[in-house]
Amino acid sequence: MATNFAIVGATGNVGTEMLEILSESDIEVGDVYAVASRNSLGREVSFGDKTLKCVDLETFDFNKVHIALMSAGGEISKKWSPKIAATGAVVIDNSSAWRMDPDVPLVVPEVNADAVEGFYKKNIIANPNCSTIQMVVALKPLDDRAGIKRVVVSTYQSVSGAGKKAMDELWLQTKGIYTNSELPAINFPKRIAFNVIPQIDVFMEDGYTKEEWKMKVETMKILGSHVKVAATCVRVPTFVGHAEAINVELKSELSADDARALLRESPGLMVIDQPDGEDANYITPIECVGEFATFVSRIREDSTQDNTLDMWVVSDNLRKGAALNTVQIAELLVHRKLLKK
Ligand code: 2RA
């Protein structure tokens, strides 16, 4: 039986990627509806070789779909996900609204696919934060093999994570600097052009930002509470692709060579790591744009502490960090025949 989809937030950075990735899925996709706010009514989006006209979130009948892929922000999700779920459709939500709800699974298919089975409690499944997803894909095999004690991570996050307007801000600010018409910071707390900003999202009481807190608590929900995470999240002036420098302390020894071989065999990962010599090779964010994989480079042993590795992990934040992971969850529901409707 074909599966019908609603893409809620269809005109956004992530919504358009969801449509593109869904159009290439191997599951049998039936009707697809591009759902958006009233402001986007009449706008058209592409789905494979078709063009879809946006329909209104306020009036759309969700009885028509089996799955709603949502990327419309936390407030809209809090209001609409329960209503959509009440029609029997399963909501797979990309916002932070439901991630820490104990009755909502937080799923990265390569890491904790079985968690998806708990979706029936609310008919909602949460997609983790982009910076968490790529990190746990790389950490899972290490945890299974050698047990993780602690992770120290610094992120280098592109502006697309903050939406389309944030991408425009980087572009216009960069141009403005050359034409003496500097644009003030609007979507970021400080100027982003030719700068880096050690703040993503709001500050919490303990001095960490909410983005850093998300990496900590979401990782524990996905991998288990034995994985302690200390994060510093930084916005950098790149458009797409998040990078992370990860220091991971393990319970038992794992050489850099063994880690490289292990990660090479692990789902969702590509190891690009020729650490020395003339052919030294590693990945950068610009090279991962449009790719499905999470890339790992610069795997090395930390000589300052036993059983500790350093690595560089890069992924397309709009794809594996958002739209692709959401579509993969939908595929999991279909392949496991979990849809009741
Ligand atoms: C960001 N983590 O990069 C956000 C997007 N989910 O701002």
PDB file of N, CA, C and O and ligand atoms in Angstrom, residues 94 99 128-131 157-163 200-201 211 214 235 242 317 321-322, ligand 1:
ATOM      1  N   ASN A  94      10.734  17.693  13.416  1.00  0.00           N
ATOM      2  CA  ASN A  94      12.132  18.130  13.405  1.00  0.00           C
ATOM      3  C   ASN A  94      12.426  19.224  14.427  1.00  0.00           C
ATOM      4  O   ASN A  94      13.562  19.647  14.563  1.00  0.00           O
ATOM      5  N   ARG A  99      11.369  16.393  21.883  1.00  0.00           N
ATOM      6  CA  ARG A  99      12.533  15.500  21.959  1.00  0.00           C
ATOM      7  C   ARG A  99      12.743  14.859  23.324  1.00  0.00           C
ATOM      8  O   ARG A  99      13.152  13.706  23.407  1.00  0.00           O
ATOM      9  N   PRO A 128      16.245  14.249  16.330  1.00  0.00           N
ATOM     10  CA  PRO A 128      17.160  15.004  17.204  1.00  0.00           C
ATOM     11  C   PRO A 128      17.694  16.273  16.531  1.00  0.00           C
ATOM     12  O   PRO A 128      17.532  16.475  15.327  1.00  0.00           O
ATOM     13  N   ASN A 129      18.351  17.082  17.332  1.00  0.00           N
ATOM     14  CA  ASN A 129      19.023  18.283  16.825  1.00  0.00           C
ATOM     15  C   ASN A 129      20.134  17.870  15.849  1.00  0.00           C
ATOM     16  O   ASN A 129      20.761  16.820  16.025  1.00  0.00           O
ATOM     17  N   CYS A 130      20.364  18.724  14.840  1.00  0.00           N
ATOM     18  CA  CYS A 130      21.348  18.385  13.818  1.00  0.00           C
ATOM     19  C   CYS A 130      22.727  18.048  14.388  1.00  0.00           C
ATOM     20  O   CYS A 130      23.373  17.083  13.964  1.00  0.00           O
ATOM     21  N   SER A 131      23.170  18.841  15.360  1.00  0.00           N
ATOM     22  CA  SER A 131      24.523  18.613  15.886  1.00  0.00           C
ATOM     23  C   SER A 131      24.587  17.314  16.691  1.00  0.00           C
ATOM     24  O   SER A 131      25.639  16.677  16.775  1.00  0.00           O
ATOM     25  N   GLN A 157      29.131  25.303  13.363  1.00  0.00           N
ATOM     26  CA  GLN A 157      27.814  25.118  12.744  1.00  0.00           C
ATOM     27  C   GLN A 157      27.505  26.201  11.712  1.00  0.00           C
ATOM     28  O   GLN A 157      27.637  27.406  11.981  1.00  0.00           O
ATOM     29  N   SER A 158      27.053  25.740  10.556  1.00  0.00           N
ATOM     30  CA  SER A 158      26.759  26.663   9.456  1.00  0.00           C
ATOM     31  C   SER A 158      25.483  27.457   9.734  1.00  0.00           C
ATOM     32  O   SER A 158      24.640  27.051  10.542  1.00  0.00           O
ATOM     33  N   VAL A 159      25.309  28.552   9.009  1.00  0.00           N
ATOM     34  CA  VAL A 159      24.177  29.444   9.264  1.00  0.00           C
ATOM     35  C   VAL A 159      22.836  28.860   8.810  1.00  0.00           C
ATOM     36  O   VAL A 159      21.793  29.275   9.296  1.00  0.00           O
ATOM     37  N   SER A 160      22.858  27.867   7.903  1.00  0.00           N
ATOM     38  CA  SER A 160      21.574  27.291   7.456  1.00  0.00           C
ATOM     39  C   SER A 160      20.821  26.640   8.608  1.00  0.00           C
ATOM     40  O   SER A 160      19.598  26.507   8.545  1.00  0.00           O
ATOM     41  N   GLY A 161      21.531  26.252   9.668  1.00  0.00           N
ATOM     42  CA  GLY A 161      20.869  25.688  10.846  1.00  0.00           C
ATOM     43  C   GLY A 161      19.909  26.677  11.478  1.00  0.00           C
ATOM     44  O   GLY A 161      18.979  26.291  12.193  1.00  0.00           O
ATOM     45  N   ALA A 162      20.128  27.960  11.228  1.00  0.00           N
ATOM     46  CA  ALA A 162      19.258  28.994  11.805  1.00  0.00           C
ATOM     47  C   ALA A 162      18.197  29.466  10.806  1.00  0.00           C
ATOM     48  O   ALA A 162      17.473  30.429  11.076  1.00  0.00           O
ATOM     49  N   GLY A 163      18.101  28.808   9.644  1.00  0.00           N
ATOM     50  CA  GLY A 163      17.023  29.127   8.688  1.00  0.00           C
ATOM     51  C   GLY A 163      17.483  29.979   7.515  1.00  0.00           C
ATOM     52  O   GLY A 163      18.627  30.431   7.445  1.00  0.00           O
ATOM     53  N   ILE A 200      24.866  29.574  20.344  1.00  0.00           N
ATOM     54  CA  ILE A 200      23.750  29.125  19.488  1.00  0.00           C
ATOM     55  C   ILE A 200      22.588  28.866  20.430  1.00  0.00           C
ATOM     56  O   ILE A 200      22.702  28.090  21.382  1.00  0.00           O
ATOM     57  N   ASP A 201      21.502  29.575  20.190  1.00  0.00           N
ATOM     58  CA  ASP A 201      20.316  29.526  21.057  1.00  0.00           C
ATOM     59  C   ASP A 201      20.603  30.306  22.359  1.00  0.00           C
ATOM     60  O   ASP A 201      21.651  30.922  22.501  1.00  0.00           O
ATOM     61  N   GLU A 211      21.677  25.015  22.875  1.00  0.00           N
ATOM     62  CA  GLU A 211      22.198  24.083  21.861  1.00  0.00           C
ATOM     63  C   GLU A 211      23.163  23.089  22.512  1.00  0.00           C
ATOM     64  O   GLU A 211      23.143  21.890  22.201  1.00  0.00           O
ATOM     65  N   LYS A 214      21.194  20.672  24.555  1.00  0.00           N
ATOM     66  CA  LYS A 214      20.537  19.677  23.695  1.00  0.00           C
ATOM     67  C   LYS A 214      21.512  18.551  23.349  1.00  0.00           C
ATOM     68  O   LYS A 214      21.147  17.380  23.373  1.00  0.00           O
ATOM     69  N   ARG A 235      28.779  29.121  16.043  1.00  0.00           N
ATOM     70  CA  ARG A 235      28.275  29.433  14.696  1.00  0.00           C
ATOM     71  C   ARG A 235      29.432  29.984  13.879  1.00  0.00           C
ATOM     72  O   ARG A 235      30.163  30.875  14.334  1.00  0.00           O
ATOM     73  N   HIS A 242      27.667  21.103   9.040  1.00  0.00           N
ATOM     74  CA  HIS A 242      28.166  21.316  10.402  1.00  0.00           C
ATOM     75  C   HIS A 242      29.400  20.426  10.606  1.00  0.00           C
ATOM     76  O   HIS A 242      29.406  19.260  10.182  1.00  0.00           O
ATOM     77  N   ASN A 317      23.954  19.416   7.465  1.00  0.00           N
ATOM     78  CA  ASN A 317      22.992  19.612   8.565  1.00  0.00           C
ATOM     79  C   ASN A 317      21.550  19.637   8.092  1.00  0.00           C
ATOM     80  O   ASN A 317      20.635  19.342   8.857  1.00  0.00           O
ATOM     81  N   GLY A 321      21.358  15.871   9.215  1.00  0.00           N
ATOM     82  CA  GLY A 321      21.015  16.611  10.438  1.00  0.00           C
ATOM     83  C   GLY A 321      19.546  16.969  10.553  1.00  0.00           C
ATOM     84  O   GLY A 321      19.106  17.480  11.581  1.00  0.00           O
ATOM     85  N   ALA A 322      18.752  16.739   9.513  1.00  0.00           N
ATOM     86  CA  ALA A 322      17.338  17.131   9.577  1.00  0.00           C
ATOM     87  C   ALA A 322      16.498  16.281   8.621  1.00  0.00           C
ATOM     88  O   ALA A 322      15.957  15.242   9.006  1.00  0.00           O
TER      89      ALA A 322
HETATM   90  C1  2RA B   1      21.284  25.205  14.429  1.00  0.00           C
HETATM   91  N1  2RA B   1      20.841  23.307  15.786  1.00  0.00           N
HETATM   92  O1  2RA B   1      22.239  24.819  13.746  1.00  0.00           O
HETATM   93  C2  2RA B   1      20.276  24.286  14.984  1.00  0.00           C
HETATM   94  C3  2RA B   1      19.377  23.747  13.928  1.00  0.00           C
HETATM   95  N2  2RA B   1      18.624  22.633  14.357  1.00  0.00           N
HETATM   96  O2  2RA B   1      21.085  26.362  14.699  1.00  0.00           O
END
